[in-house]
mmCIF file of C-alpha atoms in Angstrom:
data_model
loop_
_atom_site.group_PDB
_atom_site.id
_atom_site.type_symbol
_atom_site.label_atom_id
_atom_site.label_comp_id
_atom_site.label_asym_id
_atom_site.label_seq_id
_atom_site.Cartn_x
_atom_site.Cartn_y
_atom_site.Cartn_z
ATOM 1 C CA MET Q 1 335.901 94.084 57.933
ATOM 2 C CA PRO Q 2 337.775 94.457 60.905
ATOM 3 C CA GLU Q 3 339.672 97.582 60.923
ATOM 4 C CA LYS Q 4 343.441 98.606 59.016
ATOM 5 C CA LYS Q 5 346.071 98.585 61.274
ATOM 6 C CA ARG Q 6 347.715 102.184 60.976
ATOM 7 C CA ILE Q 7 350.870 103.201 60.376
ATOM 8 C CA LEU Q 8 352.269 106.352 60.422
ATOM 9 C CA PHE Q 9 355.450 107.300 58.572
ATOM 10 C CA ALA Q 10 357.616 110.905 60.375
ATOM 11 C CA ILE Q 11 360.030 112.655 58.692
ATOM 12 C CA ASN Q 12 361.206 115.702 58.907
ATOM 13 C CA SER Q 13 360.008 117.402 55.793
ATOM 14 C CA LEU Q 14 359.833 116.954 52.039
ATOM 15 C CA ALA Q 15 362.318 119.521 51.049
ATOM 16 C CA GLY Q 16 364.542 118.249 49.282
ATOM 17 C CA GLY Q 17 367.826 115.705 50.054
ATOM 18 C CA GLY Q 18 368.417 112.027 49.834
ATOM 19 C CA ALA Q 19 366.168 110.640 52.831
ATOM 20 C CA GLU Q 20 363.651 112.670 51.577
ATOM 21 C CA ARG Q 21 363.540 111.424 48.079
ATOM 22 C CA VAL Q 22 364.294 107.136 49.709
ATOM 23 C CA LEU Q 23 360.873 107.683 51.803
ATOM 24 C CA THR Q 24 358.011 108.874 48.882
ATOM 25 C CA THR Q 25 359.692 106.369 46.848
ATOM 26 C CA LEU Q 26 359.086 103.965 49.641
ATOM 27 C CA LEU Q 27 355.838 105.090 49.925
ATOM 28 C CA ALA Q 28 354.882 104.909 46.727
ATOM 29 C CA ALA Q 29 356.246 101.636 46.135
ATOM 30 C CA SER Q 30 354.048 100.867 48.832
ATOM 31 C CA GLU Q 31 350.622 100.634 47.264
ATOM 32 C CA PRO Q 32 349.990 96.148 47.798
ATOM 33 C CA TRP Q 33 350.528 97.122 51.320
ATOM 34 C CA ARG Q 34 347.502 99.626 50.878
ATOM 35 C CA ASP Q 35 344.341 97.236 51.330
ATOM 36 C CA ARG Q 36 345.982 95.841 54.624
ATOM 37 C CA TYR Q 37 347.382 99.140 56.308
ATOM 38 C CA ALA Q 38 346.698 102.290 56.789
ATOM 39 C CA ILE Q 39 349.465 104.323 55.890
ATOM 40 C CA HIS Q 40 349.847 107.906 57.443
ATOM 41 C CA LEU Q 41 353.117 110.348 57.123
ATOM 42 C CA ALA Q 42 353.880 113.124 59.677
ATOM 43 C CA LEU Q 43 356.313 115.987 58.510
ATOM 44 C CA LEU Q 44 357.455 117.633 61.121
ATOM 45 C CA ASP Q 45 358.709 121.331 59.417
ATOM 46 C CA ARG Q 46 356.176 123.011 57.254
ATOM 47 C CA GLU Q 47 358.686 123.597 53.927
ATOM 48 C CA PRO Q 48 357.929 123.112 50.108
ATOM 49 C CA ARG Q 49 357.601 119.654 48.971
ATOM 50 C CA ALA Q 50 360.530 118.584 46.468
ATOM 51 C CA TYR Q 51 358.845 115.160 46.511
ATOM 52 C CA PRO Q 52 355.125 114.240 45.440
ATOM 53 C CA VAL Q 53 353.270 111.731 48.198
ATOM 54 C CA PRO Q 54 351.056 109.247 47.035
ATOM 55 C CA ASP Q 55 347.141 110.531 47.249
ATOM 56 C CA TRP Q 56 346.043 107.631 49.309
ATOM 57 C CA ILE Q 57 349.120 108.101 51.818
ATOM 58 C CA GLU Q 58 346.893 111.072 54.523
ATOM 59 C CA THR Q 59 349.552 113.206 54.890
ATOM 60 C CA HIS Q 60 349.644 115.646 58.641
ATOM 61 C CA GLN Q 61 351.642 118.928 58.658
ATOM 62 C CA LEU Q 62 353.679 119.505 61.703
ATOM 63 C CA ASP Q 63 354.508 122.878 62.384
ATOM 64 C CA ALA Q 64 358.302 122.164 64.309
ATOM 65 C CA ARG Q 65 360.354 124.888 62.502
ATOM 66 C CA HIS Q 66 363.089 122.368 62.873
ATOM 67 C CA ARG Q 67 363.328 122.221 66.696
ATOM 68 C CA LEU Q 68 363.362 119.344 68.876
ATOM 69 C CA VAL Q 69 361.766 119.706 71.650
ATOM 70 C CA PRO Q 70 358.165 121.395 69.142
ATOM 71 C CA SER Q 71 359.057 117.965 67.118
ATOM 72 C CA MET Q 72 358.869 115.729 70.342
ATOM 73 C CA ILE Q 73 355.635 117.388 71.682
ATOM 74 C CA GLN Q 74 353.629 118.089 68.403
ATOM 75 C CA LEU Q 75 354.757 114.357 67.157
ATOM 76 C CA ARG Q 76 353.615 113.028 70.516
ATOM 77 C CA GLY Q 77 350.099 114.656 70.356
ATOM 78 C CA LEU Q 78 350.032 112.842 66.764
ATOM 79 C CA VAL Q 79 350.316 109.710 68.245
ATOM 80 C CA GLY Q 80 347.952 110.535 70.673
ATOM 81 C CA ARG Q 81 344.886 111.626 68.473
ATOM 82 C CA LEU Q 82 346.097 108.649 65.663
ATOM 83 C CA ALA Q 83 346.615 105.876 67.164
ATOM 84 C CA PRO Q 84 348.875 103.856 65.253
ATOM 85 C CA ASP Q 85 349.871 100.466 65.497
ATOM 86 C CA LEU Q 86 353.546 101.507 64.582
ATOM 87 C CA THR Q 87 355.387 104.337 63.689
ATOM 88 C CA PHE Q 88 358.307 104.603 61.584
ATOM 89 C CA SER Q 89 360.668 107.324 61.118
ATOM 90 C CA PHE Q 90 363.795 109.188 59.140
ATOM 91 C CA LEU Q 91 366.628 111.156 59.870
ATOM 92 C CA THR Q 92 367.651 111.612 63.606
ATOM 93 C CA ARG Q 93 365.479 114.245 65.196
ATOM 94 C CA ALA Q 94 362.437 112.749 63.665
ATOM 95 C CA ASN Q 95 364.156 109.498 65.241
ATOM 96 C CA VAL Q 96 364.191 110.995 69.076
ATOM 97 C CA ALA Q 97 360.866 112.885 68.076
ATOM 98 C CA ASN Q 98 359.724 109.188 67.680
ATOM 99 C CA ALA Q 99 360.929 107.452 70.579
ATOM 100 C CA ALA Q 100 359.150 110.182 72.699
ATOM 101 C CA ALA Q 101 356.326 109.828 71.014
ATOM 102 C CA MET Q 102 355.993 106.337 72.153
ATOM 103 C CA ALA Q 103 357.132 106.735 75.199
ATOM 104 C CA GLY Q 104 355.022 104.377 77.489
ATOM 105 C CA ARG Q 105 353.170 103.365 74.678
ATOM 106 C CA ASP Q 106 352.352 99.312 74.261
ATOM 107 C CA LYS Q 107 353.045 99.706 70.176
ATOM 108 C CA ALA Q 108 356.020 99.289 67.753
ATOM 109 C CA TRP Q 109 358.334 102.084 66.991
ATOM 110 C CA LEU Q 110 360.869 101.641 64.751
ATOM 111 C CA VAL Q 111 363.654 104.237 63.290
ATOM 112 C CA SER Q 112 365.706 103.938 60.366
ATOM 113 C CA GLU Q 113 369.485 105.768 60.345
ATOM 114 C CA ARG Q 114 370.567 107.455 57.138
ATOM 115 C CA VAL Q 115 374.071 108.238 57.938
ATOM 116 C CA ASN Q 116 377.301 106.952 59.501
ATOM 117 C CA THR Q 117 375.969 108.536 63.174
ATOM 118 C CA SER Q 118 379.591 109.337 64.236
ATOM 119 C CA ALA Q 119 380.837 110.577 61.075
ATOM 120 C CA HIS Q 120 377.635 112.328 61.003
ATOM 121 C CA LEU Q 121 377.458 114.236 64.430
ATOM 122 C CA GLY Q 122 381.442 115.012 64.244
ATOM 123 C CA SER Q 123 382.435 116.550 68.010
ATOM 124 C CA GLY Q 124 382.280 119.095 69.937
ATOM 125 C CA ILE Q 125 379.099 120.583 72.399
ATOM 126 C CA GLY Q 126 376.485 119.969 70.328
ATOM 127 C CA ALA Q 127 377.989 116.307 69.182
ATOM 128 C CA LYS Q 128 378.122 115.046 72.508
ATOM 129 C CA VAL Q 129 374.495 116.230 73.195
ATOM 130 C CA ALA Q 130 373.246 114.472 69.611
ATOM 131 C CA GLY Q 131 374.749 111.627 71.066
ATOM 132 C CA ALA Q 132 373.279 111.092 74.219
ATOM 133 C CA MET Q 133 369.869 111.514 72.773
ATOM 134 C CA VAL Q 134 370.882 108.865 69.685
ATOM 135 C CA ARG Q 135 371.689 106.584 72.748
ATOM 136 C CA ALA Q 136 368.657 107.390 74.869
ATOM 137 C CA SER Q 137 365.953 106.369 72.369
ATOM 138 C CA TYR Q 138 367.680 103.838 69.988
ATOM 139 C CA PRO Q 139 368.228 101.232 71.594
ATOM 140 C CA ARG Q 140 364.651 101.602 73.450
ATOM 141 C CA ALA Q 141 363.040 101.126 69.450
ATOM 142 C CA SER Q 142 361.511 98.025 68.228
ATOM 143 C CA HIS Q 143 363.561 97.405 65.469
ATOM 144 C CA VAL Q 144 366.486 99.731 63.993
ATOM 145 C CA ILE Q 145 366.833 100.102 59.980
ATOM 146 C CA ALA Q 146 370.337 101.611 58.541
ATOM 147 C CA VAL Q 147 370.916 101.849 55.645
ATOM 148 C CA SER Q 148 374.060 99.902 54.589
ATOM 149 C CA GLU Q 149 376.043 97.038 57.319
ATOM 150 C CA GLY Q 150 378.394 100.071 57.806
ATOM 151 C CA VAL Q 151 375.902 102.539 59.603
ATOM 152 C CA ALA Q 152 374.612 99.327 61.200
ATOM 153 C CA GLU Q 153 377.720 98.852 63.106
ATOM 154 C CA ASP Q 154 378.876 101.721 63.749
ATOM 155 C CA LEU Q 155 375.305 101.952 65.625
ATOM 156 C CA VAL Q 156 376.347 98.873 67.786
ATOM 157 C CA ALA Q 157 379.827 99.771 68.503
ATOM 158 C CA ASN Q 158 378.908 103.413 69.009
ATOM 159 C CA PHE Q 159 375.052 103.676 70.255
ATOM 160 C CA GLY Q 160 374.176 101.438 72.789
ATOM 161 C CA VAL Q 161 372.577 99.547 69.977
ATOM 162 C CA ARG Q 162 372.100 95.382 70.580
ATOM 163 C CA ARG Q 163 372.973 93.627 66.867
ATOM 164 C CA ASP Q 164 370.069 91.474 67.374
ATOM 165 C CA SER Q 165 367.874 95.279 67.042
ATOM 166 C CA VAL Q 166 369.166 96.242 64.515
ATOM 167 C CA SER Q 167 369.247 95.299 60.136
ATOM 168 C CA ALA Q 168 370.397 97.065 56.719
ATOM 169 C CA ILE Q 169 368.512 97.455 53.907
ATOM 170 C CA ALA Q 170 370.094 99.719 51.168
ATOM 171 C CA ASN Q 171 367.932 102.289 49.781
ATOM 172 C CA PRO Q 172 365.910 101.947 46.734
ATOM 173 C CA VAL Q 173 367.085 103.454 43.535
ATOM 174 C CA ASP Q 174 364.083 103.378 41.062
ATOM 175 C CA HIS Q 175 365.907 102.360 37.674
ATOM 176 C CA GLN Q 176 362.254 103.526 35.574
ATOM 177 C CA ARG Q 177 362.312 106.741 36.146
ATOM 178 C CA ILE Q 178 365.652 107.338 36.412
ATOM 179 C CA ALA Q 179 365.565 106.070 32.543
ATOM 180 C CA GLU Q 180 362.405 108.652 32.067
ATOM 181 C CA LEU Q 181 364.957 111.195 33.378
ATOM 182 C CA ALA Q 182 367.907 110.677 31.370
ATOM 183 C CA ARG Q 183 365.972 110.892 28.424
ATOM 184 C CA GLU Q 184 365.257 114.466 28.668
ATOM 185 C CA THR Q 185 368.003 117.592 27.230
ATOM 186 C CA PRO Q 186 369.945 117.844 30.505
ATOM 187 C CA ALA Q 187 369.739 121.595 31.926
ATOM 188 C CA PHE Q 188 373.539 122.060 31.654
ATOM 189 C CA GLN Q 189 375.919 121.286 28.705
ATOM 190 C CA PRO Q 190 379.431 120.660 29.429
ATOM 191 C CA GLN Q 191 381.620 121.652 26.029
ATOM 192 C CA GLY Q 192 382.994 118.333 24.956
ATOM 193 C CA ALA Q 193 383.327 114.457 26.804
ATOM 194 C CA TYR Q 194 383.226 114.568 30.912
ATOM 195 C CA VAL Q 195 383.631 112.733 34.277
ATOM 196 C CA ILE Q 196 381.036 113.466 37.032
ATOM 197 C CA ALA Q 197 380.365 113.584 40.599
ATOM 198 C CA ALA Q 198 377.847 114.977 42.848
ATOM 199 C CA GLY Q 199 377.231 115.814 46.306
ATOM 200 C CA ARG Q 200 377.063 119.407 48.683
ATOM 201 C CA LEU Q 201 379.564 120.926 48.703
ATOM 202 C CA VAL Q 202 380.844 120.443 51.872
ATOM 203 C CA PRO Q 203 383.844 119.188 54.099
ATOM 204 C CA ASN Q 204 383.120 115.873 54.206
ATOM 205 C CA LYS Q 205 383.093 115.304 50.563
ATOM 206 C CA ASN Q 206 386.371 115.870 49.773
ATOM 207 C CA PHE Q 207 385.701 117.448 46.249
ATOM 208 C CA ALA Q 208 389.260 118.927 47.208
ATOM 209 C CA MET Q 209 390.594 116.134 46.900
ATOM 210 C CA LEU Q 210 388.998 114.672 44.394
ATOM 211 C CA LEU Q 211 390.397 118.378 42.381
ATOM 212 C CA ASP Q 212 394.039 116.879 43.107
ATOM 213 C CA ALA Q 213 393.324 114.170 41.846
ATOM 214 C CA TYR Q 214 391.750 115.128 38.311
ATOM 215 C CA ALA Q 215 394.538 117.585 38.378
ATOM 216 C CA ARG Q 216 397.416 114.372 38.399
ATOM 217 C CA ALA Q 217 395.694 112.189 36.163
ATOM 218 C CA GLU Q 218 394.888 114.409 32.988
ATOM 219 C CA ILE Q 219 392.629 112.252 31.384
ATOM 220 C CA PRO Q 220 390.803 113.137 28.278
ATOM 221 C CA ALA Q 221 387.453 114.407 29.808
ATOM 222 C CA ARG Q 222 386.038 117.446 31.675
ATOM 223 C CA LEU Q 223 385.145 117.322 35.077
ATOM 224 C CA VAL Q 224 381.801 118.298 36.034
ATOM 225 C CA ILE Q 225 380.726 118.536 40.260
ATOM 226 C CA LEU Q 226 377.064 118.613 40.348
ATOM 227 C CA GLY Q 227 375.806 120.264 43.728
ATOM 228 C CA GLU Q 228 375.683 123.600 45.920
ATOM 229 C CA GLY Q 229 377.352 123.968 49.467
ATOM 230 C CA PRO Q 230 379.370 126.285 51.499
ATOM 231 C CA GLU Q 231 382.554 125.306 49.890
ATOM 232 C CA ARG Q 232 382.211 126.364 46.680
ATOM 233 C CA GLU Q 233 384.380 129.207 47.194
ATOM 234 C CA ALA Q 234 387.426 127.516 48.001
ATOM 235 C CA LEU Q 235 386.419 125.286 45.310
ATOM 236 C CA GLU Q 236 387.030 127.035 42.893
ATOM 237 C CA SER Q 237 389.930 129.201 44.592
ATOM 238 C CA ARG Q 238 391.417 125.831 44.422
ATOM 239 C CA ALA Q 239 390.807 124.468 41.046
ATOM 240 C CA ARG Q 240 392.769 127.736 40.281
ATOM 241 C CA GLY Q 241 395.635 127.306 41.677
ATOM 242 C CA LEU Q 242 396.047 123.864 40.633
ATOM 243 C CA GLY Q 243 395.805 125.321 36.937
ATOM 244 C CA ILE Q 244 392.220 123.241 36.513
ATOM 245 C CA ALA Q 245 389.667 125.975 36.234
ATOM 246 C CA GLY Q 246 389.307 126.147 32.736
ATOM 247 C CA ARG Q 247 388.389 122.568 32.710
ATOM 248 C CA VAL Q 248 386.396 122.167 35.396
ATOM 249 C CA ASP Q 249 382.533 123.200 35.500
ATOM 250 C CA MET Q 250 380.321 123.496 38.857
ATOM 251 C CA PRO Q 251 377.392 124.575 37.075
ATOM 252 C CA GLY Q 252 375.312 124.084 41.373
ATOM 253 C CA PHE Q 253 372.100 122.087 41.772
ATOM 254 C CA ILE Q 254 370.213 120.657 38.769
ATOM 255 C CA TYR Q 255 366.562 119.866 39.412
ATOM 256 C CA ASN Q 256 367.413 116.794 36.593
ATOM 257 C CA PRO Q 257 370.736 115.464 37.590
ATOM 258 C CA TYR Q 258 370.639 111.912 35.719
ATOM 259 C CA ALA Q 259 370.236 113.986 31.904
ATOM 260 C CA LEU Q 260 373.416 114.501 32.564
ATOM 261 C CA LEU Q 261 374.789 111.443 34.282
ATOM 262 C CA ALA Q 262 373.667 109.880 31.785
ATOM 263 C CA ARG Q 263 376.256 111.450 29.014
ATOM 264 C CA ALA Q 264 378.776 110.814 31.748
ATOM 265 C CA GLU Q 265 381.957 108.882 30.845
ATOM 266 C CA LEU Q 266 382.553 107.923 34.436
ATOM 267 C CA PHE Q 267 381.735 108.918 37.999
ATOM 268 C CA ALA Q 268 383.665 109.771 40.779
ATOM 269 C CA MET Q 269 382.906 109.726 44.215
ATOM 270 C CA PRO Q 270 385.694 110.898 46.583
ATOM 271 C CA SER Q 271 383.706 111.161 49.850
ATOM 272 C CA ASN Q 272 385.198 110.740 53.910
ATOM 273 C CA ALA Q 273 382.076 109.314 55.179
ATOM 274 C CA GLU Q 274 378.705 108.260 53.732
ATOM 275 C CA GLY Q 275 375.401 106.373 55.080
ATOM 276 C CA PHE Q 276 374.422 105.089 51.652
ATOM 277 C CA PRO Q 277 375.951 106.458 48.620
ATOM 278 C CA ASN Q 278 372.945 107.028 46.466
ATOM 279 C CA GLY Q 279 374.763 108.951 44.099
ATOM 280 C CA LEU Q 280 377.219 106.098 44.024
ATOM 281 C CA VAL Q 281 374.248 103.682 42.698
ATOM 282 C CA GLU Q 282 372.038 105.683 40.926
ATOM 283 C CA ALA Q 283 374.891 106.885 38.633
ATOM 284 C CA MET Q 284 375.819 103.055 38.151
ATOM 285 C CA ALA Q 285 372.031 102.798 37.201
ATOM 286 C CA CYS Q 286 372.639 105.235 34.463
ATOM 287 C CA GLY Q 287 375.324 102.817 32.872
ATOM 288 C CA LEU Q 288 378.451 105.029 34.516
ATOM 289 C CA PRO Q 289 382.124 103.323 35.778
ATOM 290 C CA VAL Q 290 382.890 104.201 39.271
ATOM 291 C CA VAL Q 291 385.839 105.193 40.913
ATOM 292 C CA ALA Q 292 385.150 104.899 44.506
ATOM 293 C CA THR Q 293 386.840 106.028 48.516
ATOM 294 C CA ASN Q 294 386.412 102.825 50.275
ATOM 295 C CA CYS Q 295 384.827 105.573 52.839
ATOM 296 C CA ALA Q 296 382.407 104.362 56.023
ATOM 297 C CA SER Q 297 379.711 102.968 55.019
ATOM 298 C CA GLY Q 298 378.716 101.382 52.221
ATOM 299 C CA PRO Q 299 380.509 101.504 48.873
ATOM 300 C CA SER Q 300 383.007 98.391 50.089
ATOM 301 C CA GLU Q 301 379.625 96.496 49.839
ATOM 302 C CA ILE Q 302 378.379 97.706 46.915
ATOM 303 C CA LEU Q 303 381.426 97.364 44.650
ATOM 304 C CA ALA Q 304 383.034 94.672 46.085
ATOM 305 C CA ASP Q 305 379.687 93.368 48.497
ATOM 306 C CA MET Q 306 383.028 93.153 51.537
ATOM 307 C CA ALA Q 307 382.988 95.084 54.710
ATOM 308 C CA ARG Q 308 384.822 98.049 54.587
ATOM 309 C CA GLU Q 309 388.100 96.595 56.746
ATOM 310 C CA ALA Q 310 388.062 93.987 54.467
ATOM 311 C CA VAL Q 311 389.407 95.766 51.607
ATOM 312 C CA PRO Q 312 393.126 96.536 52.452
ATOM 313 C CA GLY Q 313 393.971 99.555 50.151
ATOM 314 C CA PRO Q 314 393.171 99.843 46.413
ATOM 315 C CA MET Q 315 391.046 97.479 44.693
ATOM 316 C CA ASP Q 316 389.919 96.954 41.214
ATOM 317 C CA VAL Q 317 386.460 95.446 41.257
ATOM 318 C CA ASP Q 318 383.780 95.239 37.828
ATOM 319 C CA ALA Q 319 382.309 98.191 37.736
ATOM 320 C CA GLY Q 320 385.077 100.360 38.346
ATOM 321 C CA ALA Q 321 387.791 100.916 41.507
ATOM 322 C CA LEU Q 322 388.001 101.505 45.042
ATOM 323 C CA VAL Q 323 390.299 103.670 46.591
ATOM 324 C CA PRO Q 324 391.129 104.660 49.724
ATOM 325 C CA THR Q 325 390.271 107.766 51.137
ATOM 326 C CA ASP Q 326 391.748 111.018 51.133
ATOM 327 C CA ASP Q 327 394.697 109.860 48.371
ATOM 328 C CA PRO Q 328 394.741 112.133 45.660
ATOM 329 C CA GLU Q 329 397.812 110.264 43.843
ATOM 330 C CA ARG Q 330 395.610 106.698 44.423
ATOM 331 C CA PHE Q 331 392.291 108.186 43.173
ATOM 332 C CA ALA Q 332 394.150 109.931 40.228
ATOM 333 C CA ALA Q 333 395.536 106.627 39.249
ATOM 334 C CA ALA Q 334 391.924 105.009 38.961
ATOM 335 C CA LEU Q 335 390.621 107.654 36.914
ATOM 336 C CA ARG Q 336 393.413 107.322 34.439
ATOM 337 C CA ALA Q 337 392.398 102.926 34.191
ATOM 338 C CA VAL Q 338 389.526 103.313 34.327
ATOM 339 C CA HIS Q 339 388.466 106.442 31.767
ATOM 340 C CA ALA Q 340 390.575 103.951 29.339
ATOM 341 C CA GLU Q 341 388.920 101.741 27.205
ATOM 342 C CA PRO Q 342 388.143 99.749 26.284
ATOM 343 C CA ARG Q 343 387.901 98.808 30.739
ATOM 344 C CA ARG Q 344 385.818 102.150 30.456
ATOM 345 C CA SER Q 345 382.744 100.311 28.877
ATOM 346 C CA ALA Q 346 383.496 97.133 30.253
ATOM 347 C CA ALA Q 347 382.841 98.841 34.048
ATOM 348 C CA GLY Q 348 379.717 100.971 32.766
ATOM 349 C CA ALA Q 349 378.312 97.579 31.564
ATOM 350 C CA ALA Q 350 379.110 95.994 35.345
ATOM 351 C CA ALA Q 351 377.931 98.536 37.021
ATOM 352 C CA ARG Q 352 374.465 99.279 35.301
ATOM 353 C CA GLN Q 353 374.078 95.169 35.615
ATOM 354 C CA ARG Q 354 375.028 95.859 40.020
ATOM 355 C CA SER Q 355 372.832 98.893 40.450
ATOM 356 C CA LEU Q 356 369.645 96.302 39.520
ATOM 357 C CA ALA Q 357 370.162 94.937 43.095
ATOM 358 C CA TYR Q 358 369.010 97.681 44.672
ATOM 359 C CA GLY Q 359 365.515 98.300 43.647
ATOM 360 C CA VAL Q 360 362.334 99.402 44.274
ATOM 361 C CA GLU Q 361 360.596 96.232 44.515
ATOM 362 C CA GLN Q 362 363.014 94.444 46.262
ATOM 363 C CA ALA Q 363 363.347 97.723 48.989
ATOM 364 C CA ALA Q 364 359.511 97.907 49.462
ATOM 365 C CA ALA Q 365 359.703 94.109 50.617
ATOM 366 C CA HIS Q 366 362.222 94.194 53.235
ATOM 367 C CA TYR Q 367 360.944 97.494 54.748
ATOM 368 C CA TRP Q 368 357.020 96.002 55.066
ATOM 369 C CA ALA Q 369 358.540 92.343 56.138
ATOM 370 C CA ARG Q 370 360.279 94.382 58.851
ATOM 371 C CA ILE Q 371 356.906 96.658 59.504
ATOM 372 C CA GLU Q 372 354.773 93.048 59.887
ATOM 373 C CA ARG Q 373 357.852 91.472 61.492
ATOM 374 C CA ALA Q 374 357.708 94.629 64.514
ATOM 375 C CA LEU Q 375 354.049 93.993 64.478
ATOM 376 C CA GLU Q 376 353.426 90.701 65.350
ATOM 377 C CA ARG Q 377 355.811 91.178 68.491
ATOM 378 C CA ARG Q 378 355.415 93.098 71.659
ATOM 379 C CA PRO Q 379 357.599 96.295 71.130
ATOM 380 C CA ARG Q 380 360.908 95.442 73.080
ATOM 381 C CA GLY Q 381 361.308 98.009 75.634
ATOM 382 C CA ALA Q 382 357.313 99.134 75.771
ATOM 383 C CA GLY Q 383 356.577 100.783 79.040
ATOM 384 C CA GLU Q 384 360.018 101.373 79.895
ATOM 385 C CA VAL Q 385 360.573 104.761 78.878
ATOM 386 C CA ARG Q 386 358.255 107.219 80.361
ATOM 387 C CA GLN Q 387 358.205 110.981 79.165
ATOM 388 C CA GLY Q 388 360.241 113.200 79.725
ATOM 389 C CA GLU Q 389 363.082 110.519 80.077
ATOM 390 C CA ILE Q 390 364.320 111.481 76.610
ATOM 391 C CA ALA Q 391 366.595 115.240 77.396
ATOM 392 C CA LEU Q 392 365.277 118.324 76.468
ATOM 393 C CA SER Q 393 367.702 119.410 74.555
ATOM 394 C CA SER Q 394 368.016 120.720 71.094
ATOM 395 C CA GLY Q 395 370.695 119.899 69.194
ATOM 396 C CA VAL Q 396 369.402 117.648 67.041
ATOM 397 C CA SER Q 397 368.596 119.022 64.177
ATOM 398 C CA GLN Q 398 368.975 116.108 61.000
#
């Protein structure tokens, strides 16, 4: 029997988060390919693992301690020992480390971008350094997989990636697992009917706007915001100032959010920027109607099958409504309209049906088709990059 080709996946850690959950879901769904490939996983940082890895995947634990230069050096060392036929990294720091690890090797390497890079990096010296590293590494990859068409277009427009070298594959949603978890008793139970939002409590998620909109909407349901982060105190203060603190629950991070999602009446997503909104599709998989902002990137593709720029303003969709970003008045109007019956039930059923397009099996097949295509070709730019050509300045943390 010929030796199996070795595929090495790499990510910062499995400490928790959307990209980490997506990768472990993808790995678990990769069992049909294990007879053809020896699948390995490199974890750059030594952290507790929030998500399990199948026992037939060999895991290599590194210890870069959240730093870029050790990530590059240690991953390159692992690649030298393991000699994979292809590497595939997730998250920006792992992607830059992958570029350094594969520099000068005549093998294929792929990177996966999970966020809208321009929106994620922001501004300032650190952002400029990180942006320069992305521009130095991503265009040299055999292929770049973006999590949405909006993310792909941003990479082409702003980071030097050729359009024929990037494609979009949406995140997988494990409907079976979500259904199992949804049947469990919620760790937190609001007093009465509620609408729900979820995400890290940071400015980009714009929960402040959601509080403003909820106060204006005056719908007969509580508001539950799941998540933790630096904006908690400011959001609690804002709720008090709006006179709605008694109708808003912020229980923090909940290990099994699906049990709470499945019992809600509506899902609200007020973000200013996303890569691919996992929470939106997972809420849809729970049968929730949705009101979401038309932010970069993903919501318009999911809800309207349209590019963001093609949606000129507020838009009713089968699963609920799309609203311009940072517009509490229009968001409030959409909350009122979608929450009212019979539209709420009809939109919930449509949301569930639409979510099926993002199943695990489809996503795994798309990923492995791209991997096999890269293996068949001589790596683009192979041998062009010398070790050390990518700047060693720190500044990429994700």
